[in-house]
Amino acid sequence: MEKSADKADKADKPVASKHKKRPVTSDNQEVREVKKRVSTVKPARSMPELQPPPSRQPSVAIKTEPTEIIEDDSDIGAIPEDDGLLDSKRPKRGLTLKRPQPMTSPKRASSVDDDDDDIDEKGGKAGKAKVKRPRIKPLIDDEDDDDFDSLTTDSSESEALSISLARPPKAKTASGSGKLAAVSNQGRKKSAPSRHSGGSGGSGSGAAASRRAPTPALPEKVERLVVQGPMTVQELAHALSIAETEIIKRLFSRGIAVNITETLDFKTISMVCEELEVTVVTEEQKSAAQKPDNILNAEDLDNLQRRPPVVTIMGHVDHGKTTLLDSIRKTKVAQGEAGGITQHIGAYHVDVQNESGETQQVVFLDTPGHEAFTAMRARGARVTDIAILVVAADDGVRPQTVEAISHAKAAGVPMVIAINKMDKESAQPDRVKQELTEYGLVPEEWGGDTIMVPVSAINGGNLDTLLEMLLLVAEVEDLYANPNRMAKGTVIEANLDKARGPVATLLVQNGTLRVGDVILAGSALGKVRAMIDDHGQRVENASPSFAVEILGLRDVPAAGDEFEVFESEKEAAALASERANTARQSRLLQGRVSLSALSARVQEGELKDLNIILKADVQGSVEAIVNALKKLPQKEVQLRLLLAAPGEVTETDIDLAAASDAVLIGFNTTTASGARQAADRAGVDIREYNIIYNLLDDIEAAMEGMLEPELVEEPLGQAEVRAIFPVGRSRVAGCYVQSGKLIRNCKIRVHRGGQTVHDGFLDSLKRIKDDVKEVNAGYECGIAAENFNDWNEGDSIEAYRMVTKRRTLSR
Ligand SMILES: Nc1nc2c(ncn2[C@@H]2O[C@H](COP(=O)(O)OP(=O)(O)OP(=O)(O)O)[C@@H](O)[C@H]2O)c(=O)[nH]1
């Protein structure tokens, strides 16, 4: 190893900055109650196939009479971000440190047993890899879609018993099997160990069991609900440990009339949970949150061996991240096989000599630091053990420096600060240190616990010290894995190579990956056909912390996906379809766009048009339908024909529909093989017709459903005031109902001499001395009005009520 001249910082001691949990926040939303009785809700008109949206009523005065609907529309709260990725405690084992360790726990006495010697260093330029993110498509589905019925079977899950040394356990992650799992603030529990992360298996008790289960005698306040599919009111009540009537009441107050057997979709479940301050988590989010827990499990304990640290470099733009990476690599390559062609695989390994002259490896992730944190963490994976924060000595702490600090802190990843560009005259390392103290990073020499190493990336100054510090921090970090098992880890990046097919760079986090292994990465299944290391050389195996590029997957997984090796293809295939199913379900839950959901978005001003893709048998049909659609009134909701063509419905049409929130119409045509499955996967609803009028009726109904309902006045009856009776301080009008009827709590207008002297609510309605609900024409009654006493004999009373009315398209 080349030693750099400057060794001034050799005395630095490593301390792992352990920043733990990200605080969980939950929006407490005010629960609005309708104050008066609301006895009926006018149901939205039922459509032949397209469902109209739930009625929306404007906010008006709260005092109502029975048939008046008053409601506040509220947005469904966003699904809270995963909050379970971070945690606080890593189990420590006995360890003999080679150097004094301030602020550290006892360590395990173990040296690195690196059984992969295939990898060494060669030259080449390490580019900056972009992590590919999965494409998220919006989905189209109809409310009537009963796909959900089939979605309740795949969810049993056992959470692996986490004895995570490399990955902290999750205090907040819900565990559960069956259709749903709720976590109470008292009774969190972990299920039995599972061999597979992401958890197949489980108890299999499922929804049925949860339905049969008796309601606990003393319900606990549920904090989090894992939703795996639509639930009936009964099931939701059971999961939330509340009475069914509570849910019915809350939905009723929002204008949604349900009974206990009614199935609620994700949006409605979220609405109820939001009111109850219960966090809703989808199954996918939950399994993402659990991923890091599953890296090590009980069976690994007896075979733990040290693994190299995985390091990411972060920092402000132009502070020297790339130069530092290159410099570290070149230095190392210079010692070895300089001139070799280095394959870019998004990660590379560097041999570092420790104090006692032993060679240890450090793995650098060649991924922009922020992406390594955000993209990976967003998917529940944590791949980085240590972050190097590069701060230019001549520039100091800048916005991205601060951002990087927050990322590392949030992820609980220890930081080593590289104060770079020390070769510059304008370098002011003390200023940098001072600035960093404002963010809780205090250098050791100032009494803090953060390692800060002045370096020059450009001339390699003090890089050896930096690497040594990394090793020391790694030692503190308890980085162990079990190489004697089947591999599991995380996809660093993946793409589709024209010649080689799907290519993925995998970081092995536990076990050893071998050529020939049956592998499942995300939901991409395959058999490892070849593995290539960062020197571009084929290798037969990759042990923990090693990154290799693999060939042999049938699909391209997403960066951040977890991968795992299975004994048999059958086993992997079962989990693959389970994962695909879960992902689809989650998409359906979160992204499904039914016609009524579209209409809700229209009402929120989010959507102005109804997108349509039309495939018909022949061009003549296409033209006829297009012409007819054009004639539909479009003042309020516009139809946008994204595609109108003859032919069968293809996968491309599905993609387009999914990407554009479009309704896909097939007229007298067929659906190509594969397209049906694609539609299913994407949650796109193909609406098929062979009678043009049905098609037009449905589209018109859907457009009308997108219009906000009107609040209209409905006349009830007329009455005349014939006598006035003082009752206490107020006065009651003795009336004769001339036509129609008066209803308690209806609205009334009092007319006198051609003038309206009062407009308000009828407060009390009596026949003789009894309170009654209504009085019909030809009968006498006594009435009192809210805030009105000034009755005169001869006053004419006009009774009416406000009702919501579905609007029709204005022509
Ligand atoms: N003098 C001096 N210049 C340096 C040093 N390290 C990097 N530079 C220069 O600083 C500039 C930015 O370096 P990069 O390595 O591209 O910085 P970066 O942080 O990767 O920048 P981005 O990729 O844009 O975020 C380049 O011109 C480097 O040559 C150093 O130690 N000393």
PDB file of C-alpha atoms and ligand atoms in Angstrom, residues 128 315-324 400 420-424 455-459, ligand 1:
ATOM      1  CA  LYS A 128     -21.162   7.301 -11.369  1.00  0.00           C
ATOM      2  CA  GLY A 315     -20.993  15.309   0.047  1.00  0.00           C
ATOM      3  CA  HIS A 316     -21.678  18.604  -1.653  1.00  0.00           C
ATOM      4  CA  VAL A 317     -21.220  18.998  -5.379  1.00  0.00           C
ATOM      5  CA  ASP A 318     -17.602  19.514  -6.448  1.00  0.00           C
ATOM      6  CA  HIS A 319     -16.215  18.755  -3.035  1.00  0.00           C
ATOM      7  CA  GLY A 320     -14.320  15.846  -4.555  1.00  0.00           C
ATOM      8  CA  LYS A 321     -16.380  12.662  -4.179  1.00  0.00           C
ATOM      9  CA  THR A 322     -15.502  11.237  -7.571  1.00  0.00           C
ATOM     10  CA  THR A 323     -11.870  12.241  -7.302  1.00  0.00           C
ATOM     11  CA  LEU A 324     -11.672  10.619  -3.894  1.00  0.00           C
ATOM     12  CA  GLN A 400     -25.739  19.065   0.221  1.00  0.00           C
ATOM     13  CA  ASN A 420     -10.742  17.291   1.275  1.00  0.00           C
ATOM     14  CA  LYS A 421      -8.592  19.588  -0.849  1.00  0.00           C
ATOM     15  CA  MET A 422      -6.045  20.021   1.907  1.00  0.00           C
ATOM     16  CA  ASP A 423      -3.433  20.682  -0.773  1.00  0.00           C
ATOM     17  CA  LYS A 424      -5.070  24.017  -1.473  1.00  0.00           C
ATOM     18  CA  VAL A 455      -7.058  14.487   2.901  1.00  0.00           C
ATOM     19  CA  SER A 456      -6.193  15.500  -0.587  1.00  0.00           C
ATOM     20  CA  ALA A 457      -8.060  13.403  -3.084  1.00  0.00           C
ATOM     21  CA  ILE A 458      -6.103  14.886  -5.923  1.00  0.00           C
ATOM     22  CA  ASN A 459      -2.661  13.903  -4.713  1.00  0.00           C
TER      23      ASN A 459
HETATM   24  N1  LIG B   1      -6.981  20.879  -5.314  1.00  0.00           N
HETATM   25  C1  LIG B   1      -7.786  19.864  -5.210  1.00  0.00           C
HETATM   26  N2  LIG B   1      -8.790  19.727  -6.060  1.00  0.00           N
HETATM   27  C2  LIG B   1      -9.616  18.674  -5.917  1.00  0.00           C
HETATM   28  C3  LIG B   1      -9.441  17.734  -4.894  1.00  0.00           C
HETATM   29  N3  LIG B   1     -10.411  16.814  -5.003  1.00  0.00           N
HETATM   30  C4  LIG B   1     -11.165  17.153  -6.048  1.00  0.00           C
HETATM   31  N4  LIG B   1     -10.674  18.276  -6.609  1.00  0.00           N
HETATM   32  C5  LIG B   1     -11.202  18.971  -7.760  1.00  0.00           C
HETATM   33  O1  LIG B   1     -12.514  19.426  -7.471  1.00  0.00           O
HETATM   34  C6  LIG B   1     -13.336  19.352  -8.609  1.00  0.00           C
HETATM   35  C7  LIG B   1     -14.554  18.530  -8.285  1.00  0.00           C
HETATM   36  O2  LIG B   1     -14.182  17.222  -7.995  1.00  0.00           O
HETATM   37  P1  LIG B   1     -15.151  15.991  -8.164  1.00  0.00           P
HETATM   38  O3  LIG B   1     -14.437  14.797  -7.695  1.00  0.00           O
HETATM   39  O4  LIG B   1     -15.737  15.957  -9.523  1.00  0.00           O
HETATM   40  O5  LIG B   1     -16.240  16.430  -7.148  1.00  0.00           O
HETATM   41  P2  LIG B   1     -17.630  15.720  -6.887  1.00  0.00           P
HETATM   42  O6  LIG B   1     -17.925  15.975  -5.461  1.00  0.00           O
HETATM   43  O7  LIG B   1     -17.561  14.308  -7.320  1.00  0.00           O
HETATM   44  O8  LIG B   1     -18.548  16.544  -7.797  1.00  0.00           O
HETATM   45  P3  LIG B   1     -19.962  16.144  -8.344  1.00  0.00           P
HETATM   46  O9  LIG B   1     -19.814  14.796  -8.981  1.00  0.00           O
HETATM   47  O10 LIG B   1     -20.293  17.206  -9.331  1.00  0.00           O
HETATM   48  O11 LIG B   1     -20.857  16.143  -7.165  1.00  0.00           O
HETATM   49  C8  LIG B   1     -12.472  18.714  -9.692  1.00  0.00           C
HETATM   50  O12 LIG B   1     -11.993  19.733 -10.496  1.00  0.00           O
HETATM   51  C9  LIG B   1     -11.369  18.054  -8.955  1.00  0.00           C
HETATM   52  O13 LIG B   1     -10.178  17.987  -9.689  1.00  0.00           O
HETATM   53  C10 LIG B   1      -8.331  17.919  -3.987  1.00  0.00           C
HETATM   54  O14 LIG B   1      -8.094  17.151  -3.061  1.00  0.00           O
HETATM   55  N5  LIG B   1      -7.559  19.004  -4.202  1.00  0.00           N
END
